[in-house]
PDB file of C-alpha atoms in Angstrom:
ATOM      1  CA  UNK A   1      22.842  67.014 -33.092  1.00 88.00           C
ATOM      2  CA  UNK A   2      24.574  64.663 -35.223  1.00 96.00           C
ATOM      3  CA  UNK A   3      26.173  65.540 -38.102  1.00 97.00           C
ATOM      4  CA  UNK A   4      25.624  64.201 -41.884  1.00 98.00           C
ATOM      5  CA  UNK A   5      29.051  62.772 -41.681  1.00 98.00           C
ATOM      6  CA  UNK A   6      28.494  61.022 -38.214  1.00 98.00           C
ATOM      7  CA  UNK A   7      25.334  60.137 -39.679  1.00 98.00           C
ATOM      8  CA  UNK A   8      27.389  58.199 -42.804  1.00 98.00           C
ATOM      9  CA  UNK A   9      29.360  56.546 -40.622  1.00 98.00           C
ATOM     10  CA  UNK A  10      26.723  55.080 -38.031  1.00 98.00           C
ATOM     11  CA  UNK A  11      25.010  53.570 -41.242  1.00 98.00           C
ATOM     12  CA  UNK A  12      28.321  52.522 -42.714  1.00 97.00           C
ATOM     13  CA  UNK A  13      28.986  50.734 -39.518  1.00 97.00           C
ATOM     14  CA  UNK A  14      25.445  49.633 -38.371  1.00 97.00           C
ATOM     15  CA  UNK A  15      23.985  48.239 -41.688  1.00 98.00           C
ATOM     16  CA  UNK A  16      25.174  45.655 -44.197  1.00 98.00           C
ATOM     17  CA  UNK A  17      26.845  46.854 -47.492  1.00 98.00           C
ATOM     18  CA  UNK A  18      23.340  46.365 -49.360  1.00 97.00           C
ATOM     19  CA  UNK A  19      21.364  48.352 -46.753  1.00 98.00           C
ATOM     20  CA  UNK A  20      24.485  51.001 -46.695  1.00 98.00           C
ATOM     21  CA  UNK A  21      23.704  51.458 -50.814  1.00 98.00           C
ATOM     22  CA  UNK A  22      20.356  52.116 -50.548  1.00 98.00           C
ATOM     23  CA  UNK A  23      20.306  53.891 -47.666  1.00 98.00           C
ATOM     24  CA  UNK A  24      23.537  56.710 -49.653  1.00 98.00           C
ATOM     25  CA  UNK A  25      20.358  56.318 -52.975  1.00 98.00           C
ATOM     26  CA  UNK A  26      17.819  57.584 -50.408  1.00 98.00           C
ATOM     27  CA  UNK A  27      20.364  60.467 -49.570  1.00 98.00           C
ATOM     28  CA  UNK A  28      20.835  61.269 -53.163  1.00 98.00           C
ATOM     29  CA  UNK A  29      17.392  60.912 -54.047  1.00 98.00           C
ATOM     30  CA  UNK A  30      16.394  63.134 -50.896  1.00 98.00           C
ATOM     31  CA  UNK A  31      18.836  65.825 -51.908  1.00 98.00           C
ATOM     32  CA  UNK A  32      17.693  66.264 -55.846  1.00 98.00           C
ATOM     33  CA  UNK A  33      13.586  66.566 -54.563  1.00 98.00           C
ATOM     34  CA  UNK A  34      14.597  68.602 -51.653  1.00 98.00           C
ATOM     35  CA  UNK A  35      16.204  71.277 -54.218  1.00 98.00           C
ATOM     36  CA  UNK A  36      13.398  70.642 -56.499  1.00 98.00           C
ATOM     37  CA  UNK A  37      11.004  71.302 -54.475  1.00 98.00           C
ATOM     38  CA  UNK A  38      12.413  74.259 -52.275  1.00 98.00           C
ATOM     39  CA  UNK A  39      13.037  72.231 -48.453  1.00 98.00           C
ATOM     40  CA  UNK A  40      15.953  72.351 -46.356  1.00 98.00           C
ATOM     41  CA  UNK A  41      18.390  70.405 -48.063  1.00 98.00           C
ATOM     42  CA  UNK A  42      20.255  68.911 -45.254  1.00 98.00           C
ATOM     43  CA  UNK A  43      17.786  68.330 -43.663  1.00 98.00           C
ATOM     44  CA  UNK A  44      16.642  65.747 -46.348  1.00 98.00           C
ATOM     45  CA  UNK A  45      19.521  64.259 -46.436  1.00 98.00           C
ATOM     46  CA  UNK A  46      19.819  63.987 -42.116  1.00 98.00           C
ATOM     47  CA  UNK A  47      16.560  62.485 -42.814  1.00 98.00           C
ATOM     48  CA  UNK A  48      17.732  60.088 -45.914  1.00 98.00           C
ATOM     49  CA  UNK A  49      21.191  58.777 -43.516  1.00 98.00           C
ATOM     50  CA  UNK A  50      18.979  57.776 -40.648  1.00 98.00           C
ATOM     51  CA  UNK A  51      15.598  56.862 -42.003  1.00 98.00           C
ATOM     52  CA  UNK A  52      16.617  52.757 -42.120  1.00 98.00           C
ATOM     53  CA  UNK A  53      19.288  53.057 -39.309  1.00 98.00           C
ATOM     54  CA  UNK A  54      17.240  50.906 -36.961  1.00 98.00           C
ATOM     55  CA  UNK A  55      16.449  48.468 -40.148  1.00 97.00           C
ATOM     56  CA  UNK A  56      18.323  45.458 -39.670  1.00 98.00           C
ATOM     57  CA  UNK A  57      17.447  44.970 -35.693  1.00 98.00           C
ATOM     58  CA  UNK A  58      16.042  42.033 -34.495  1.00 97.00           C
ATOM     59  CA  UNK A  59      12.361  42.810 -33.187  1.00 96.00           C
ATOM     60  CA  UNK A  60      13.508  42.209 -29.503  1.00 97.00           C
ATOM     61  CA  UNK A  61      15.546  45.178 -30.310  1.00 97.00           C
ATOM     62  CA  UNK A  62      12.654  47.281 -31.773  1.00 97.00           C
ATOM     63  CA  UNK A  63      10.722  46.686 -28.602  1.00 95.00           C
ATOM     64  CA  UNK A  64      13.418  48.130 -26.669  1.00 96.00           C
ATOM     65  CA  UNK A  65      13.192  51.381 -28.458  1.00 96.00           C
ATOM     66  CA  UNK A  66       9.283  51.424 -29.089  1.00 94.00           C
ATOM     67  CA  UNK A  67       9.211  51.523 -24.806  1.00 92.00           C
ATOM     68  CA  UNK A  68      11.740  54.221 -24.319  1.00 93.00           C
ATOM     69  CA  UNK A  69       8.472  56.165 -25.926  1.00 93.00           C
ATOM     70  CA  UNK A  70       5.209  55.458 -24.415  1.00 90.00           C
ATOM     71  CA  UNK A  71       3.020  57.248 -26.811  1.00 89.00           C
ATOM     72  CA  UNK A  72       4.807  56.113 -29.979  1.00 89.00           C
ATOM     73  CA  UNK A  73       5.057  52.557 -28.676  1.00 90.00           C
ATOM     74  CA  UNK A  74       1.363  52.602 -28.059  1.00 89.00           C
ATOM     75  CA  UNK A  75       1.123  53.493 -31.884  1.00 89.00           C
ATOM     76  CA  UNK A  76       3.415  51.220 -33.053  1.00 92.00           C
ATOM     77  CA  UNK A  77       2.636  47.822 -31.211  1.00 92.00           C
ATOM     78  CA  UNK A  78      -0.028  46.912 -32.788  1.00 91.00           C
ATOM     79  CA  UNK A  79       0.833  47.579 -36.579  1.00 94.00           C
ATOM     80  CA  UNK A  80       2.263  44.959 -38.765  1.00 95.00           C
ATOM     81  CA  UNK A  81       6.469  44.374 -37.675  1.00 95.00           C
ATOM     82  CA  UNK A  82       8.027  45.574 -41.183  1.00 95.00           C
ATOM     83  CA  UNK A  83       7.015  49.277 -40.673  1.00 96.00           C
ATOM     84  CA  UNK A  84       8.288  49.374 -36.658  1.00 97.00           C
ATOM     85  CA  UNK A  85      11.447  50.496 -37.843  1.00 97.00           C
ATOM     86  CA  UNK A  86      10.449  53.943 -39.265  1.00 98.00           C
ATOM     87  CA  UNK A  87       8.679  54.717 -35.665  1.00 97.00           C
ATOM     88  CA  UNK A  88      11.795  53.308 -33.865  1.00 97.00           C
ATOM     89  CA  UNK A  89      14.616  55.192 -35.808  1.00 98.00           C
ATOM     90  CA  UNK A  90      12.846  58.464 -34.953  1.00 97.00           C
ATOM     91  CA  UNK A  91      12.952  57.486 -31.173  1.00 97.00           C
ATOM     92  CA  UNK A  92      17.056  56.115 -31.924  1.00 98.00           C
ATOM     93  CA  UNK A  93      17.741  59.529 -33.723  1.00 98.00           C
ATOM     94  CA  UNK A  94      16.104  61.696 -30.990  1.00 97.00           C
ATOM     95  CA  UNK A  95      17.145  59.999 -28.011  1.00 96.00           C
ATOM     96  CA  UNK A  96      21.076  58.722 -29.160  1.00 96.00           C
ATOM     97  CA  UNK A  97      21.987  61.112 -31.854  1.00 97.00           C
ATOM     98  CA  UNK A  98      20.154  64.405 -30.506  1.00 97.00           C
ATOM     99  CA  UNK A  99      17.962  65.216 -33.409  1.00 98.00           C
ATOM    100  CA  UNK A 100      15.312  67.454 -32.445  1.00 97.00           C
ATOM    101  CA  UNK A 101      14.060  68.391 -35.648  1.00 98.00           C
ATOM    102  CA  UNK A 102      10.273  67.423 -35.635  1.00 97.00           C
ATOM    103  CA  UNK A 103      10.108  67.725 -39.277  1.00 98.00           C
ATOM    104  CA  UNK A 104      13.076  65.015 -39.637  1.00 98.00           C
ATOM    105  CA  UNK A 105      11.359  62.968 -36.851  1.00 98.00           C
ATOM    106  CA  UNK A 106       8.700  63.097 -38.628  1.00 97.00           C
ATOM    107  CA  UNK A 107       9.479  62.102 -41.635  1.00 98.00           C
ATOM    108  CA  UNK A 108      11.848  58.970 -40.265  1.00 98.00           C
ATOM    109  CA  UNK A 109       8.733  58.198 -38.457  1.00 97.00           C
ATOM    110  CA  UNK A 110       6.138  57.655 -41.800  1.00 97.00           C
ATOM    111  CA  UNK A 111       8.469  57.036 -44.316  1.00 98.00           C
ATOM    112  CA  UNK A 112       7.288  53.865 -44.799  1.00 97.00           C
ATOM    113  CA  UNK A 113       3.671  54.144 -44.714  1.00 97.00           C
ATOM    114  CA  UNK A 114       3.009  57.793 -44.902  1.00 97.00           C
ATOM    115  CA  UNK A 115       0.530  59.828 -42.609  1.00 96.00           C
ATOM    116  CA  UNK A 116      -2.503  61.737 -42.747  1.00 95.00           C
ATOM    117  CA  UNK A 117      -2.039  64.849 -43.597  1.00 94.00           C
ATOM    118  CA  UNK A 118       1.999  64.472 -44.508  1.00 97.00           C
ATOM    119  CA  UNK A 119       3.872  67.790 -45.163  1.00 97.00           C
ATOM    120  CA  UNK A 120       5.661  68.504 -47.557  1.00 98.00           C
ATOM    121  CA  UNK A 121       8.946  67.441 -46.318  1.00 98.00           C
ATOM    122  CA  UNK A 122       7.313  64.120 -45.216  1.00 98.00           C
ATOM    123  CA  UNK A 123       6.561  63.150 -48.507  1.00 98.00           C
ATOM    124  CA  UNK A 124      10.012  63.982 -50.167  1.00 98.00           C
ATOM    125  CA  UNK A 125      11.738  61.528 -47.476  1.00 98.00           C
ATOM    126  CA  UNK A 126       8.516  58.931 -48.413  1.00 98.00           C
ATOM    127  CA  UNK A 127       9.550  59.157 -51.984  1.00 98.00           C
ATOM    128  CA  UNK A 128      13.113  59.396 -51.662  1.00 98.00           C
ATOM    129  CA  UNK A 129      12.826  55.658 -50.144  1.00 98.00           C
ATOM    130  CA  UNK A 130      10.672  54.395 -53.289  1.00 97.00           C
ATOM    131  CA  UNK A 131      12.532  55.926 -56.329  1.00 98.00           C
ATOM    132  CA  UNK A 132      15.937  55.507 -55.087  1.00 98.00           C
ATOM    133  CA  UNK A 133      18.621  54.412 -57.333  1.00 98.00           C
ATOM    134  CA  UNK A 134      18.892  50.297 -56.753  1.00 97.00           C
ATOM    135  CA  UNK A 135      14.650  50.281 -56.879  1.00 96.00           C
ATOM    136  CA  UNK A 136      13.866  48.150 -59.869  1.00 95.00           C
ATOM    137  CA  UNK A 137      10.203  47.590 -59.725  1.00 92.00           C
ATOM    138  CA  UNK A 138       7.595  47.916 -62.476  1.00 91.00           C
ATOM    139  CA  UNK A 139       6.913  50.928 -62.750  1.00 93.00           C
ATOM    140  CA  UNK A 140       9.661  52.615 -60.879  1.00 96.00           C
ATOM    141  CA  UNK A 141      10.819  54.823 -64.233  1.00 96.00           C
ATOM    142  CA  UNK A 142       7.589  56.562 -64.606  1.00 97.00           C
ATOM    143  CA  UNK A 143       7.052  57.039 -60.510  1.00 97.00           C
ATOM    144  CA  UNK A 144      10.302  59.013 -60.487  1.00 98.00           C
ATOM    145  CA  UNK A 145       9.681  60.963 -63.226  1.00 98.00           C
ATOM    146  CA  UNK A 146       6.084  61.705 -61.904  1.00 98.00           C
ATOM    147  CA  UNK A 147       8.090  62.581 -58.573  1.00 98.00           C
ATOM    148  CA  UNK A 148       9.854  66.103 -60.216  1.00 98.00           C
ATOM    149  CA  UNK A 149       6.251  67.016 -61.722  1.00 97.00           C
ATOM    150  CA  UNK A 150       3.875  66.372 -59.232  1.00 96.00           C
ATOM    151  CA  UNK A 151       4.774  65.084 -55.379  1.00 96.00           C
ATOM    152  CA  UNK A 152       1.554  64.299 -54.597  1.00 96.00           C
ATOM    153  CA  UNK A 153       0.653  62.542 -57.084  1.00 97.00           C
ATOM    154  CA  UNK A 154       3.436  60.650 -57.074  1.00 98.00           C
ATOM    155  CA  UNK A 155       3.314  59.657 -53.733  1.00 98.00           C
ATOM    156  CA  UNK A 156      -1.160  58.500 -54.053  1.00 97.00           C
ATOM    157  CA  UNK A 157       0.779  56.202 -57.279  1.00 97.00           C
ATOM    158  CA  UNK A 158       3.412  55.114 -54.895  1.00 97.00           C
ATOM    159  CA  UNK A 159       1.177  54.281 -52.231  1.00 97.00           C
ATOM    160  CA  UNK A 160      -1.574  52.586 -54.545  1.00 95.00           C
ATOM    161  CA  UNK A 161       1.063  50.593 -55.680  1.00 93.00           C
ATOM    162  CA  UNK A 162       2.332  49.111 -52.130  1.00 93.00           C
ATOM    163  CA  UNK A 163      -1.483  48.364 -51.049  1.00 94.00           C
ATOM    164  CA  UNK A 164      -2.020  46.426 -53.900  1.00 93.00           C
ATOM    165  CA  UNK A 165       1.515  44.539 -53.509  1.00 91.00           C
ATOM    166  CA  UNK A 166       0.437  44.009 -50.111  1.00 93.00           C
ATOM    167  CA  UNK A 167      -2.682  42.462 -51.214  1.00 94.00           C
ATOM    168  CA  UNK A 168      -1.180  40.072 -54.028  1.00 94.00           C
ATOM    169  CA  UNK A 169       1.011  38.606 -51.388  1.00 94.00           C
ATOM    170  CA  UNK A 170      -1.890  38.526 -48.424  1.00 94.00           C
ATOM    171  CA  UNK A 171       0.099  40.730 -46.207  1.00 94.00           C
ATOM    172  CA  UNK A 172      -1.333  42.800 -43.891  1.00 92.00           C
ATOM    173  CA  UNK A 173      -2.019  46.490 -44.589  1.00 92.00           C
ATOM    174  CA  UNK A 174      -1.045  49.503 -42.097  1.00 95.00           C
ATOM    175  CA  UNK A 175      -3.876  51.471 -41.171  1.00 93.00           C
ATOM    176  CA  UNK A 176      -1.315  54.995 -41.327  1.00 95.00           C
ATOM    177  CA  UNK A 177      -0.770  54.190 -45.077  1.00 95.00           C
ATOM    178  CA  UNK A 178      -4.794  53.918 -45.944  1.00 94.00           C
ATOM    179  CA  UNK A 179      -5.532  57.367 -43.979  1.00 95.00           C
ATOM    180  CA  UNK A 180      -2.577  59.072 -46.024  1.00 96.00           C
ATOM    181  CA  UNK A 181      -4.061  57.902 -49.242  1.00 96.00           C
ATOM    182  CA  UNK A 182      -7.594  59.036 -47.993  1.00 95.00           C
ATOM    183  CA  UNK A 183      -6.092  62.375 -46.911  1.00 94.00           C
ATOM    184  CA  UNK A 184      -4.149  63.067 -50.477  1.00 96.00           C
ATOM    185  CA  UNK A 185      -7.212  61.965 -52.470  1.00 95.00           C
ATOM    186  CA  UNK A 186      -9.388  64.348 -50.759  1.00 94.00           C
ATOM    187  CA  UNK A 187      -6.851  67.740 -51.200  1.00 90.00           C
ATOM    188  CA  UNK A 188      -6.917  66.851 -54.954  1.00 85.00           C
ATOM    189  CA  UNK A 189     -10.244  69.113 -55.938  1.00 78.00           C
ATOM    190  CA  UNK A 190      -8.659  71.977 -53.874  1.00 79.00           C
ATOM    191  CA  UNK A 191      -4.932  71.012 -55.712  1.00 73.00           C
ATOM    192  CA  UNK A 192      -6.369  71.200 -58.776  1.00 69.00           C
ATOM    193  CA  UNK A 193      -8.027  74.213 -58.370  1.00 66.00           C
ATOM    194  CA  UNK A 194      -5.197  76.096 -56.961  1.00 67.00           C
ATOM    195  CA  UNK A 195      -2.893  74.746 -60.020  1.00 66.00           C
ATOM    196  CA  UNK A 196      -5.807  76.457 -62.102  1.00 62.00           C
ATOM    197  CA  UNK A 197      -5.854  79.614 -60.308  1.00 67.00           C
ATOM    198  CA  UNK A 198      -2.115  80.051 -60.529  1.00 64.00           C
ATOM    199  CA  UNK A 199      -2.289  79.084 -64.462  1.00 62.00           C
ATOM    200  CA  UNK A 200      -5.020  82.133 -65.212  1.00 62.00           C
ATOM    201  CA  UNK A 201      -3.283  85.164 -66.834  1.00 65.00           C
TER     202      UNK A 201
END
């Protein structure tokens, strides 16, 4: 499999400068919730390297990848174009690089959208993307300190956000990122009432 520093490099020499940057944030980002919140750190940061690597292909390109995979390109082909690359990078890192890790391959895979039912490490690799460093949206101060006191939380506020970007600029919304949001909203009662249970002397 490859390694973080062959990982580095493959960005470094596949993406442009500005896509490098905030593809090292994602890294950084990735490592500090991974400790936080008890995953495999290098893991996260495997995951943060080669989440965008496929970013900046043309959609020709995408295709290409998308059909080395029947069942992900029947997934994929019909969603709208700027979330193919997650789906594709997982098929680029398993099939060029050798990552076998289904939790990475996973978490390439949604990292834009999300998932039903995301795990854990899923949603640090989600939020890594949103609160990195260079992100300057409204908002973006209080989602990352909502990201080191509640994940998911912060990742129903991060996705709540996108849809209603998405919507403000009539663009059309992936299907994957409203059954994540469903799926989160409907653990909260039994969140809540495990944070309650662990808070009783």
């Amino acid at each position: 499999m490859v390694t973080l520093e062959e990982a580095q490099e493959l960005v470094r020499e596949k993406l442009s400068e500005k896509r490098y940057k905030h593809v090292k944030n994602v890294v950084e980002a990735a490592r500090k919730l991974a400790v936080h919140y008890e995953v495999d750190v290098q893991k996260a940061q495997l995951a943060g390297w080669l989440h965008d690597i496929v970013k900046e292909s043309s959609r020709e390109e995408l295709l290409q990848l998308l059909r080395r995979d029947a069942i992900m390109a029947g997934a994929t082909e019909q969603r709208p174009l700027p979330v193919w690359h997650g789906p594709c990078a997982a098929i680029y890192a398993k099939q060029e690089l050798g990552v076998q890790d289904g939790e990475i391959l996973s978490a390439i895979a949604c990292h834009t959208t999300g998932k039903s039912d995301m795990s854990l490490f899923d949603k640090v690799i989600f939020l890594a993307d949103i609160i990195s460093a260079e992100r300057s949206f409204p908002g973006v101060g209080k989602l990352r300190k909502l990201a080191f006191e509640d994940l998911d939380e912060a990742v129903i506020a991060a996705m709540e956000e996108n849809i209603i970007h998405l919507n403000k600029l009539h663009k059309p919304l992936d299907t994957d990122t409203v059954q994540a949001l469903e799926s989160l909203r409907a653990q909260r009662p039994t969140r809540r009432k495990a944070t309650m249970e662990a808070k009783r002397p």
